[in-house]
Tab-separated table of C-alpha atoms in Angstrom:
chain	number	residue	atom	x	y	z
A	944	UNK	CA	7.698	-100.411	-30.512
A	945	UNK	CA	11.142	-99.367	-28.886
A	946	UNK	CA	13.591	-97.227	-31.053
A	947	UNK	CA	16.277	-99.388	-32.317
A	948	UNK	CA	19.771	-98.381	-33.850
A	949	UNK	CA	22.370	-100.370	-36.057
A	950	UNK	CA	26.067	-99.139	-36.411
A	951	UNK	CA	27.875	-100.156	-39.358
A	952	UNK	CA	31.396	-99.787	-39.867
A	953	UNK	CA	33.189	-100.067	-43.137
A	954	UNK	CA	36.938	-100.101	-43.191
A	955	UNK	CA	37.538	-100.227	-46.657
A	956	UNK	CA	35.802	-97.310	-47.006
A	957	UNK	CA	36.917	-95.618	-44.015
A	958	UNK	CA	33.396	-95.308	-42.638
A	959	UNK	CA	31.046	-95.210	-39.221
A	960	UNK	CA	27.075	-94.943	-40.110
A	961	UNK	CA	24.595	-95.230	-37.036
A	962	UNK	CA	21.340	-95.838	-38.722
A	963	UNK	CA	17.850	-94.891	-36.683
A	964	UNK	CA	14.196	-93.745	-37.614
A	965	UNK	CA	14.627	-91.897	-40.811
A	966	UNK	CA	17.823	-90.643	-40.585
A	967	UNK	CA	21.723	-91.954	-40.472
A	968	UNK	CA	24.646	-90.476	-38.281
A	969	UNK	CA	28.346	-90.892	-40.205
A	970	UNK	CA	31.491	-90.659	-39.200
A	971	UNK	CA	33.810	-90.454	-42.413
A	972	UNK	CA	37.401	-89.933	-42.249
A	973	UNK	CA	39.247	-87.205	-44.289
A	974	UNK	CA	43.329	-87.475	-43.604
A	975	UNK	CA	43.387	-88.344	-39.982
A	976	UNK	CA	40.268	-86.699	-38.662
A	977	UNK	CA	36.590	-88.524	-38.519
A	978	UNK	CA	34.335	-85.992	-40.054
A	979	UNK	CA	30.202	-86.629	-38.772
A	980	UNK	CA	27.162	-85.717	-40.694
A	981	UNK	CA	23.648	-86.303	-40.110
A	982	UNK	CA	21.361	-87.741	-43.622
A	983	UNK	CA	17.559	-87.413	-43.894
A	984	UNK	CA	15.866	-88.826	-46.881
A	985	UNK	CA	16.374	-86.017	-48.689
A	986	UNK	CA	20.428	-86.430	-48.158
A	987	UNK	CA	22.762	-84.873	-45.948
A	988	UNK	CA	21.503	-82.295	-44.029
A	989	UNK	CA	24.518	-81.664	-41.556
A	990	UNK	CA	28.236	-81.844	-41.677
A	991	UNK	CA	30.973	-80.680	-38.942
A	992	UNK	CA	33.201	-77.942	-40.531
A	993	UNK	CA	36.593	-79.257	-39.826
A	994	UNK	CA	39.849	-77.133	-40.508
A	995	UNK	CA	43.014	-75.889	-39.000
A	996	UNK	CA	42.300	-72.884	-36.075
A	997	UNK	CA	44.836	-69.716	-36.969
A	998	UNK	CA	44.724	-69.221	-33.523
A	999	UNK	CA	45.790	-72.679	-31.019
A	1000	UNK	CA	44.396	-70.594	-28.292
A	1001	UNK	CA	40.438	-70.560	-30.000
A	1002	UNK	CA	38.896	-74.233	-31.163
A	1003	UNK	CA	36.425	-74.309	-34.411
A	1004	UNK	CA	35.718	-77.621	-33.816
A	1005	UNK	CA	37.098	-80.619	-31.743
A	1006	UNK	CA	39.409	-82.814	-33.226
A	1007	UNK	CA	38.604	-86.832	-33.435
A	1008	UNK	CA	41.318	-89.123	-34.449
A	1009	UNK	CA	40.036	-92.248	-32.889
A	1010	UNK	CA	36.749	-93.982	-31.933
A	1011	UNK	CA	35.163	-96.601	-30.108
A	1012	UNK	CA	31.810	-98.219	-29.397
A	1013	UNK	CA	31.101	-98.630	-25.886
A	1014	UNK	CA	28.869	-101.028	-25.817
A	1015	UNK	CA	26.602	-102.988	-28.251
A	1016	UNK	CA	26.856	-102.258	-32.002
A	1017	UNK	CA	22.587	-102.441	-32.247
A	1018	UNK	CA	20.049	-101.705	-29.541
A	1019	UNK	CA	18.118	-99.152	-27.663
A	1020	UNK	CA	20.476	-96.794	-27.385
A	1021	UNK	CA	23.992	-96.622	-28.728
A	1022	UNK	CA	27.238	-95.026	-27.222
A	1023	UNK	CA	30.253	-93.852	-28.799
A	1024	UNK	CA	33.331	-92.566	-27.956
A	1025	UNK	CA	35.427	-90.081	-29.589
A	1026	UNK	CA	39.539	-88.997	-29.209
A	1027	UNK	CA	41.651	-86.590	-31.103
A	1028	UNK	CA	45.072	-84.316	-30.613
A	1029	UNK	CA	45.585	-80.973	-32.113
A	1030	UNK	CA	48.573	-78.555	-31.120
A	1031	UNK	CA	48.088	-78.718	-27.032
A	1032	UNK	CA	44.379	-79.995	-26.764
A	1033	UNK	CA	43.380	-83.688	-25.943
A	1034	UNK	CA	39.885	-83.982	-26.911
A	1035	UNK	CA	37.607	-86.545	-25.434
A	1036	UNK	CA	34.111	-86.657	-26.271
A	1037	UNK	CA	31.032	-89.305	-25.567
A	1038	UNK	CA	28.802	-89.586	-27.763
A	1039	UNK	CA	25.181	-90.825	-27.005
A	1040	UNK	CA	21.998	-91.737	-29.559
A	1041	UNK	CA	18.735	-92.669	-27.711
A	1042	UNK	CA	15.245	-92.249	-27.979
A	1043	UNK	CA	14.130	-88.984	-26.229
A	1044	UNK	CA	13.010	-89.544	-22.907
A	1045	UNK	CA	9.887	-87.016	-23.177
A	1046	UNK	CA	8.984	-87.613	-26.768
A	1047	UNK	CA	8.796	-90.762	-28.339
A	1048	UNK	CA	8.239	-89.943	-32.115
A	1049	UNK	CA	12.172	-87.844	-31.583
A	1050	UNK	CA	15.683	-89.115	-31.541
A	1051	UNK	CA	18.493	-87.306	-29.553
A	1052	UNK	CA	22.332	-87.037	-30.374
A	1053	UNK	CA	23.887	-85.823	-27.673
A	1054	UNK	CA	27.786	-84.747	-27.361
A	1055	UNK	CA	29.885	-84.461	-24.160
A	1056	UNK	CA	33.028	-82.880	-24.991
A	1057	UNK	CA	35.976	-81.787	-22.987
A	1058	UNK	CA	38.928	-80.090	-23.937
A	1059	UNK	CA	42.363	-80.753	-21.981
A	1060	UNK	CA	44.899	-78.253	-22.608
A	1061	UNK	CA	47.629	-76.704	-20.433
A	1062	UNK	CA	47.740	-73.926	-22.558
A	1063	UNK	CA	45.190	-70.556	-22.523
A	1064	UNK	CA	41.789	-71.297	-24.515
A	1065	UNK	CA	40.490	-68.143	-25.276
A	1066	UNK	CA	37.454	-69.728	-26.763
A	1067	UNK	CA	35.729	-73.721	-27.733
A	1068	UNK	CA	33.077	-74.425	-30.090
A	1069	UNK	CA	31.544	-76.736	-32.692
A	1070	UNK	CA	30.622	-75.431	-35.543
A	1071	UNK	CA	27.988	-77.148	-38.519
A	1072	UNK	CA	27.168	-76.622	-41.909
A	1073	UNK	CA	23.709	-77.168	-42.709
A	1074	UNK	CA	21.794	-77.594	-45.940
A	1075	UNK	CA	19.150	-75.566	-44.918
A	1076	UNK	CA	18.417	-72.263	-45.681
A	1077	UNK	CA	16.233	-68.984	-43.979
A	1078	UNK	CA	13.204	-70.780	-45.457
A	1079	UNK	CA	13.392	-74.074	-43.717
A	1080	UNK	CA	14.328	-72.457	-40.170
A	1081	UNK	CA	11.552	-72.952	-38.018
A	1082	UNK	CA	12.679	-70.938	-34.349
A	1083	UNK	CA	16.114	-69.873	-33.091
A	1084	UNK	CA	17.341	-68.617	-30.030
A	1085	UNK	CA	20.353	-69.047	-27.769
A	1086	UNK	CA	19.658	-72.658	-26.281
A	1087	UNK	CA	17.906	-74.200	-29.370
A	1088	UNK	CA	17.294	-74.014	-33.058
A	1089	UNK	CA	14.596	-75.724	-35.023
A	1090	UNK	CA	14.543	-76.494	-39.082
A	1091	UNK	CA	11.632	-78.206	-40.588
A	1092	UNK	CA	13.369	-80.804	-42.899
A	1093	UNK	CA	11.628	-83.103	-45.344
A	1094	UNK	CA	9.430	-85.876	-43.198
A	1095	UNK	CA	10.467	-84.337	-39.782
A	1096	UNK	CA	12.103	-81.537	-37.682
A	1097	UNK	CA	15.984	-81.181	-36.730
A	1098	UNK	CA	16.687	-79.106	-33.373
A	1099	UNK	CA	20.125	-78.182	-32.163
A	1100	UNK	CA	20.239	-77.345	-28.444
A	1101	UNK	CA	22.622	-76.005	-25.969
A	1102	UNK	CA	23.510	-78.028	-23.078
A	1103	UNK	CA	24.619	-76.487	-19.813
A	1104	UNK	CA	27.431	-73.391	-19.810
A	1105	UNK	CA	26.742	-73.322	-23.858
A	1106	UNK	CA	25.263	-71.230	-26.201
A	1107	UNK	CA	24.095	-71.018	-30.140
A	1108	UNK	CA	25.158	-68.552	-32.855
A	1109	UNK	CA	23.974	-69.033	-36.375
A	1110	UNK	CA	24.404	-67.394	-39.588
A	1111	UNK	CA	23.654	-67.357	-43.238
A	1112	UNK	CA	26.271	-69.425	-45.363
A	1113	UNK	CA	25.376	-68.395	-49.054
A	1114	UNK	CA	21.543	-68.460	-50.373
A	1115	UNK	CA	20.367	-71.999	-48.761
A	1116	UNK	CA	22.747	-72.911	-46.073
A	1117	UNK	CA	23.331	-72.288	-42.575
A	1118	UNK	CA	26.208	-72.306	-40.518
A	1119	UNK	CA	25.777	-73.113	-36.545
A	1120	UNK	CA	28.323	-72.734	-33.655
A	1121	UNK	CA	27.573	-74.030	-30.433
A	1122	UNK	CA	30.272	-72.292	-28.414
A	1123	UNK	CA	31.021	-73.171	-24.745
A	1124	UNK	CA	31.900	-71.333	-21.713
A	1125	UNK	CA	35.317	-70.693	-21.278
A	1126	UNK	CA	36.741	-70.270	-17.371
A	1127	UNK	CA	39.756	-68.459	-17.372
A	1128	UNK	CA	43.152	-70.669	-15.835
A	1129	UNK	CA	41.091	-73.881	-15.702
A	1130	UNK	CA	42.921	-77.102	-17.726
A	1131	UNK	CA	39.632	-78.696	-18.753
A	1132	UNK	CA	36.703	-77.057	-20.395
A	1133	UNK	CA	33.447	-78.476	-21.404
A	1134	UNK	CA	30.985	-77.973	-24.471
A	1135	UNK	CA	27.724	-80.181	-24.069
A	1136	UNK	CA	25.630	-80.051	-26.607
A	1137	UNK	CA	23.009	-82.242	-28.782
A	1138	UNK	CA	21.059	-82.488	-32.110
A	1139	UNK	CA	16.636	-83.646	-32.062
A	1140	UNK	CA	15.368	-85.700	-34.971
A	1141	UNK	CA	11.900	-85.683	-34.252
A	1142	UNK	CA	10.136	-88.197	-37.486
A	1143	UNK	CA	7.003	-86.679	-38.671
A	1144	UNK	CA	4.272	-88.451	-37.705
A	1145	UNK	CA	2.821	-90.269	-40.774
A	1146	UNK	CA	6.069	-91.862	-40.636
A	1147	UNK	CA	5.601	-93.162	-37.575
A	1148	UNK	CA	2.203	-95.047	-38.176
């Protein structure tokens, strides 16, 4: 049977869940910045680490004010797009949720973000806090890192002209960075980039 997805949006509580095979994607907003996280069963598992760069010239994390389905709100594969402002960067990003194309039993999340600035970037990245710790981590290298979670596996990989860093963030948590490519006098920069939910197979049956 075809992976299906249902968004959910809840103004009231200022609130975008996608919903798919054992796991939920949410947008929340704090202020006037959409915040996502990614929930197993076990609770949240990931959450973007949002907060102001001392530096305008060297991005943390994009900034999303606004956002938009493209698309259908349920189906095979859902689309979303994502805008934000901070000091000179305009940042655009689409986001897409399918089925993985070589494995059936996984789930990708996959970001395209550019950065428009006519100012110097010294550096642009998206950094993660995860509620896993040392024990849960599975492999790691530059272009992908794999946690064994509780009825499946998360993976974040590196997309073209990006890389990983990780490091410890206290006794069982994990902070990630995926941290693009940065060419020097260029207006536009790119970080590409995507998170693997791959359910564990009882729970496919």
């Amino acid at each position: 049977m075809p992976t299906e997805f249902q968004s959910f949006r809840s103004d009231a509580e200022d609130l975008l869940r996608v919903e798919g095979p054992g796991f939920t994607l949410a947008f929340h907003k704090e202020g006037d910045r959409w915040i996502e996280s990614i929930r197993g069963d076990s609770g949240e598992l990931v959450r973007a680490l949002i907060g102001e760069p001392n530096d305008p010239a060297r991005v943390p994390h994009p900034v999303y004010q606004e956002w938009q389905l493209h698309g259908p709100e349920s189906g095979a594969s859902l689309c979303l797009l994502l805008t934000g402002l901070s000091f000179t960067h305009h940042f655009s990003a689409a986001l897409t949720i399918a089925a993985d194309p070589v494995d059936p039993a996984a789930v990708r999340l996959d970001f395209d973000v550019a950065d428009r600035c006519r100012s110097p970037v010294e550096s642009l990245a998206a950094t993660y806090l995860l509620d896993l710790g040392s024990n849960a981590l599975a492999s790691a290298d530059p272009e992908r890192i794999a946690w064994e979670v509780p009825n499946g596996r998360l993976e974040l990989l590196a997309g073209p002209g990006a890389s990983l860093a990780m490091a410890e963030a206290g006794r069982r948590a994990t902070r990630a960075q995926i941290v693009a490519t940065i060419e020097p006098g260029a207006f536009t920069h790119r970080l590409r980039y995507g998170w693997r939910w791959t359910i564990a197979s009882d729970r496919t049956r």
